[in-house]
Amino acid sequence: MESTDPGLAPVSLIDVASYLPGEPVGTEYFTPYMRSARMAKNVMFRSPATRHHVDREETAMDMVAKAVEPLVERHGAQAISDVDVLLTHTQLPYNPIVGCGPEVARRLGMRPSTVLDIQNSGCAAFVYMMQLARMILRTTDARSALIATIQNSAGAVFTQPDIRKLAQAPVPGDGCGVGLLVRNDDAPILDVETRTYPEFAGDMDFNTGSERKWWEPGEGQPCVSFTESKITKVFARGNRLVPEVALAVCDRIGVKGRDIDTFVTNQPNRLFLRNWHDALELPAERHPDTFDRCGNLFAAGIPVTLDIENQAGRLRNGSIVLMSAFAHAGDFAGAAAVRWGAAR
């Protein structure tokens, strides 16, 4: 939990923007190869209508540069080049040794005092980076921050010949979402809640389907593995964690869940989405998502949805926007509330 001390300088999420690569990919790309019809019918793996896939040559840095273009158009190039803090989260790191932050800074003409590549926090990374950026802007001379979430594993991992046959393959999509934060009170972050659950940290398994480690040569294609027993546990945790952190934020800012103007979450599947707005007693129209169009965007789901809703004029300035998400198999969850005032 972050302090809500009114004496601390307000920090605003003044704008969001996003990028979706390539043309939409239909589910028919996967269905001829499906191995398990039974697993495909599981609520965790019911497919969206379409999703986007990165090209093999498209890097995480390319995606951020494209996502930032609307911010440059709306705020000017100097607003980006003068950014003091750059935070990135990449689902599939382009280089396992060096994060993408420094290269993103070079591409955007930035020379930030702080660059952090955040590898944990998964689907809740946008909220987590809002919290980190807010803390840095409140406690240093830094005045602005750019946060970027890059989901780039759908086209790279889930289209591998063996992985393409799995029930989970059609669910993810690729995309990038960015947020611009400034030390002012134009669109203030009202509160942030983050929680770590280390007891669940080992429950997500990334393996090659063989004895080899992912970095070793040999047969097998790396992917996150699922079993029906694990799916049941993750589903129960996700149902509980997202409303818990969201309602904790509501309690501290003095509103009921049902009074939130817009609720934006990560979007693993349709059932999670329904259960989460039901838990807050919200009608579905106040819980927008991009699942049918984009699939599970992991950490990029929140900013991409925010951007699409904002550009469509459906986010009213002065309204309360609540974001909430859980990560991986439930080892992390976070929520943040903002008094909306983003440009468009």
XYZ file of C-alpha atoms in Angstrom:
344
model
C 0.000 0.000 0.000
C 1.223 3.500 -0.829
C 0.764 6.436 1.514
C -2.172 8.744 0.822
C -0.646 11.573 2.900
C -2.245 14.760 1.492
C 1.029 16.610 2.116
C 2.754 14.647 -0.628
C 2.846 16.136 -4.128
C 0.020 14.882 -6.393
C 1.005 12.823 -9.424
C -1.275 12.561 -12.453
C -1.742 10.018 -15.214
C -2.193 12.715 -17.838
C -2.427 10.487 -20.918
C -2.356 6.953 -22.273
C -1.689 5.591 -25.758
C -1.345 2.191 -27.363
C -0.270 0.178 -30.382
C -1.623 -3.066 -31.843
C 0.642 -4.813 -34.378
C -0.448 -6.064 -37.768
C -3.877 -7.096 -38.999
C -6.286 -9.017 -36.734
C -5.709 -12.783 -36.710
C -8.851 -14.942 -36.702
C -9.331 -18.029 -34.545
C -9.343 -20.160 -37.696
C -5.552 -19.747 -37.650
C -5.521 -22.163 -34.688
C -8.569 -24.418 -34.880
C -7.300 -26.914 -37.514
C -4.385 -27.750 -35.229
C -6.162 -28.082 -31.868
C -5.223 -31.278 -30.036
C -7.633 -31.172 -27.081
C -11.239 -30.185 -27.684
C -11.983 -30.798 -24.000
C -9.351 -28.331 -22.773
C -10.389 -25.817 -25.427
C -13.885 -25.788 -23.906
C -12.496 -24.899 -20.476
C -13.632 -21.394 -19.476
C -9.996 -20.336 -19.114
C -9.327 -20.969 -22.812
C -12.460 -19.873 -24.674
C -11.104 -17.940 -27.607
C -11.640 -14.298 -28.541
C -12.832 -13.553 -32.066
C -9.491 -12.022 -33.096
C -6.068 -11.072 -31.724
C -2.939 -9.331 -33.023
C 0.488 -10.941 -33.469
C 3.877 -9.262 -33.626
C 5.993 -9.917 -36.674
C 9.142 -11.969 -36.110
C 11.329 -8.915 -36.728
C 9.279 -6.514 -34.590
C 10.989 -5.781 -31.279
C 9.662 -4.603 -27.934
C 11.433 -1.294 -28.605
C 9.628 -0.934 -31.959
C 6.310 -1.443 -30.200
C 6.985 1.225 -27.556
C 8.120 3.730 -30.177
C 4.873 3.222 -32.110
C 2.710 3.391 -28.987
C 4.316 6.700 -27.962
C 3.606 8.445 -31.298
C 0.144 9.716 -30.233
C 1.660 11.147 -27.028
C 4.142 13.111 -29.119
C 1.313 14.385 -31.337
C -0.745 15.535 -28.358
C 1.981 16.857 -26.016
C 4.952 17.612 -28.275
C 8.262 15.833 -28.698
C 9.844 17.672 -25.773
C 7.323 16.261 -23.310
C 8.724 12.818 -24.137
C 12.406 13.707 -24.577
C 12.377 15.507 -21.205
C 10.930 12.523 -19.303
C 12.918 11.883 -16.103
C 11.770 8.330 -15.336
C 11.303 5.445 -17.778
C 9.738 2.171 -16.609
C 9.119 -0.794 -18.914
C 7.623 -4.258 -18.561
C 8.170 -6.745 -21.411
C 6.358 -10.079 -21.442
C 9.024 -11.707 -23.634
C 12.360 -9.885 -23.144
C 14.113 -9.166 -26.420
C 17.473 -9.676 -24.723
C 17.558 -11.840 -21.551
C 20.614 -9.964 -20.255
C 19.790 -6.340 -21.055
C 16.313 -4.848 -20.620
C 14.720 -2.746 -23.341
C 14.674 0.510 -21.308
C 17.969 2.051 -22.454
C 17.241 1.295 -26.119
C 13.730 2.739 -25.750
C 15.279 5.890 -24.280
C 17.677 6.161 -27.223
C 14.873 5.658 -29.752
C 12.734 8.343 -28.109
C 15.561 10.865 -27.705
C 15.346 10.657 -23.913
C 18.029 10.882 -21.248
C 16.113 9.875 -18.094
C 17.730 9.886 -14.657
C 15.973 6.606 -13.794
C 15.443 3.609 -16.075
C 13.878 0.440 -14.664
C 12.927 -2.729 -16.526
C 10.281 -4.377 -14.345
C 10.126 -8.135 -14.845
C 7.723 -9.082 -12.060
C 4.066 -8.026 -11.540
C 2.826 -9.644 -14.787
C -0.679 -8.586 -15.823
C -0.702 -6.006 -12.999
C 2.466 -4.296 -14.236
C 0.758 -1.085 -15.380
C -0.642 -0.521 -11.878
C 2.669 -1.480 -10.270
C 4.617 0.925 -12.483
C 2.125 3.693 -11.697
C 2.901 3.105 -8.042
C 6.681 3.111 -8.596
C 6.578 6.207 -10.815
C 4.398 8.023 -8.283
C 6.839 7.210 -5.472
C 9.834 8.414 -7.499
C 8.149 11.635 -8.618
C 7.094 12.401 -5.044
C 10.491 11.811 -3.462
C 13.016 13.129 -6.022
C 13.470 16.083 -8.356
C 11.969 14.067 -11.228
C 8.874 15.688 -12.724
C 7.603 13.210 -15.319
C 7.588 9.493 -16.079
C 6.784 7.249 -19.023
C 5.569 3.730 -18.273
C 5.314 1.077 -20.991
C 3.837 -2.419 -20.973
C 4.767 -4.663 -23.895
C 2.917 -7.922 -24.590
C 4.824 -9.635 -27.386
C 4.595 -13.360 -26.659
C 1.495 -14.268 -28.683
C 3.086 -14.068 -32.121
C 6.454 -15.329 -30.890
C 5.566 -18.182 -28.512
C 1.986 -19.243 -29.173
C 2.459 -19.710 -32.928
C 5.271 -22.256 -32.562
C 4.219 -25.492 -34.320
C 3.814 -27.538 -31.117
C 2.391 -24.681 -29.010
C -0.127 -23.702 -31.701
C -1.930 -27.008 -31.000
C -2.540 -26.223 -27.317
C -5.886 -25.042 -25.968
C -4.386 -21.810 -24.612
C -2.719 -20.788 -27.896
C -5.621 -18.735 -29.378
C -6.236 -16.709 -26.204
C -3.254 -14.265 -26.039
C -2.781 -11.303 -28.324
C 0.033 -8.793 -28.701
C -0.007 -5.070 -28.021
C 1.697 -2.226 -26.195
C 0.251 0.368 -23.839
C 2.000 3.454 -22.445
C 1.171 6.048 -19.837
C 2.558 9.564 -19.231
C 2.704 10.679 -15.602
C 3.464 14.209 -14.411
C 3.861 15.782 -10.982
C 0.695 17.915 -10.948
C -2.981 17.578 -10.024
C -4.550 17.580 -13.507
C -5.594 13.904 -13.372
C -4.403 12.712 -9.975
C -3.734 9.156 -8.919
C -6.038 8.891 -5.909
C -4.702 5.686 -4.386
C -2.717 2.539 -5.187
C -2.789 -0.903 -3.571
C -0.294 -3.679 -4.378
C 0.015 -7.055 -2.682
C 2.470 -9.920 -3.077
C 1.468 -13.532 -2.369
C 4.766 -15.463 -2.264
C 3.025 -18.723 -1.438
C 1.814 -18.852 -5.058
C 5.089 -17.787 -6.669
C 6.092 -21.255 -7.889
C 2.756 -22.187 -9.405
C 3.399 -20.880 -12.918
C 5.697 -23.162 -14.876
C 7.570 -22.103 -18.028
C 9.189 -25.123 -19.661
C 10.099 -26.729 -22.965
C 8.023 -29.877 -22.546
C 11.274 -31.785 -22.070
C 14.157 -32.072 -19.619
C 16.144 -29.242 -21.137
C 16.190 -25.726 -19.678
C 14.824 -23.032 -21.982
C 18.307 -21.620 -22.681
C 19.848 -25.000 -23.540
C 19.981 -26.390 -27.091
C 17.771 -29.321 -27.995
C 14.224 -30.324 -28.783
C 11.062 -28.831 -27.342
C 9.336 -25.467 -27.575
C 9.061 -23.251 -24.480
C 5.669 -22.184 -23.148
C 3.708 -21.711 -19.942
C 2.238 -25.085 -19.020
C -1.237 -25.683 -17.577
C -2.914 -28.633 -15.881
C -6.595 -28.814 -14.982
C -5.785 -28.775 -11.256
C -3.668 -25.625 -11.690
C -6.376 -23.967 -13.750
C -8.899 -24.542 -10.950
C -6.593 -22.955 -8.368
C -5.709 -19.949 -10.526
C -9.361 -19.358 -11.344
C -10.317 -19.306 -7.669
C -7.468 -16.924 -6.807
C -8.164 -14.548 -9.664
C -11.852 -14.347 -8.778
C -10.884 -13.273 -5.268
C -7.762 -11.128 -5.688
C -8.901 -8.567 -8.259
C -12.021 -7.469 -6.337
C -10.098 -7.531 -3.034
C -7.465 -5.006 -4.084
C -10.007 -2.951 -6.025
C -12.329 -2.649 -3.034
C -9.400 -1.817 -0.734
C -8.715 1.221 -2.934
C -12.411 2.127 -3.012
C -12.549 2.012 0.779
C -9.610 4.395 1.173
C -10.887 6.947 -1.342
C -14.346 6.810 0.194
C -16.473 5.318 -2.584
C -18.425 2.082 -3.008
C -17.452 -0.309 -5.779
C -20.847 0.178 -7.415
C -20.199 3.951 -7.627
C -17.021 3.643 -9.733
C -17.504 5.291 -13.133
C -15.186 2.973 -15.109
C -13.529 -0.282 -14.045
C -10.655 -1.588 -16.187
C -8.907 -4.891 -15.459
C -6.647 -7.406 -17.091
C -8.656 -9.723 -19.329
C -7.721 -13.415 -19.184
C -11.182 -14.580 -20.241
C -14.849 -13.635 -20.343
C -15.804 -15.414 -17.100
C -13.237 -13.509 -15.035
C -14.511 -10.247 -16.516
C -18.109 -11.062 -15.623
C -17.267 -12.216 -12.106
C -15.174 -9.130 -11.374
C -17.787 -6.532 -12.246
C -20.411 -8.608 -10.446
C -18.219 -8.543 -7.313
C -18.143 -4.730 -7.446
C -21.893 -4.609 -8.223
C -21.157 -2.803 -11.480
C -23.090 -3.131 -14.731
C -21.091 -4.638 -17.576
C -21.078 -1.356 -19.527
C -18.946 0.252 -16.807
C -16.344 -2.512 -17.127
C -15.014 -2.135 -20.694
C -12.534 -4.568 -22.195
C -10.926 -5.402 -25.517
C -10.948 -9.184 -25.130
C -13.024 -10.088 -28.207
C -10.916 -7.809 -30.390
C -7.460 -8.343 -28.876
C -7.534 -11.431 -26.647
C -5.563 -11.615 -23.428
C -3.075 -8.730 -23.626
C -1.534 -9.517 -20.240
C 0.014 -6.326 -18.791
C -0.928 -4.276 -21.860
C -4.640 -5.006 -21.373
C -5.316 -2.117 -18.981
C -3.600 0.712 -20.923
C -4.808 -0.521 -24.329
C -8.404 -0.637 -23.092
C -8.038 2.768 -21.430
C -6.698 4.262 -24.653
C -9.472 2.821 -26.820
C -12.152 3.993 -24.384
C -10.555 7.428 -24.080
C -10.237 7.952 -27.825
C -13.871 6.918 -28.231
C -14.890 9.631 -25.754
C -16.304 7.178 -23.245
C -14.107 8.291 -20.308
C -15.478 11.502 -18.837
C -12.951 13.960 -17.409
C -13.407 14.194 -13.656
C -14.779 10.648 -13.388
C -13.185 7.953 -11.242
C -11.408 5.230 -13.187
C -10.426 2.156 -11.193
C -7.821 -0.298 -12.525
C -7.204 -3.747 -11.052
C -5.340 -6.904 -12.055
C -3.669 -10.066 -10.792
C -0.460 -11.617 -12.074
C 0.673 -15.078 -13.117
C -0.867 -17.779 -10.919
C -1.824 -15.227 -8.269
C 1.515 -14.184 -6.762
C 0.777 -10.456 -7.198
C -2.247 -8.173 -7.448
C -2.691 -4.433 -7.685
C -5.298 -1.708 -8.072
C -5.192 2.048 -8.653
C -7.810 4.786 -8.854
C -7.426 7.916 -10.980
C -9.472 11.085 -11.325
C -9.620 10.918 -15.120
C -8.393 13.876 -17.164
C -6.346 12.433 -20.024
C -5.936 14.204 -23.357
C -7.402 12.826 -26.576
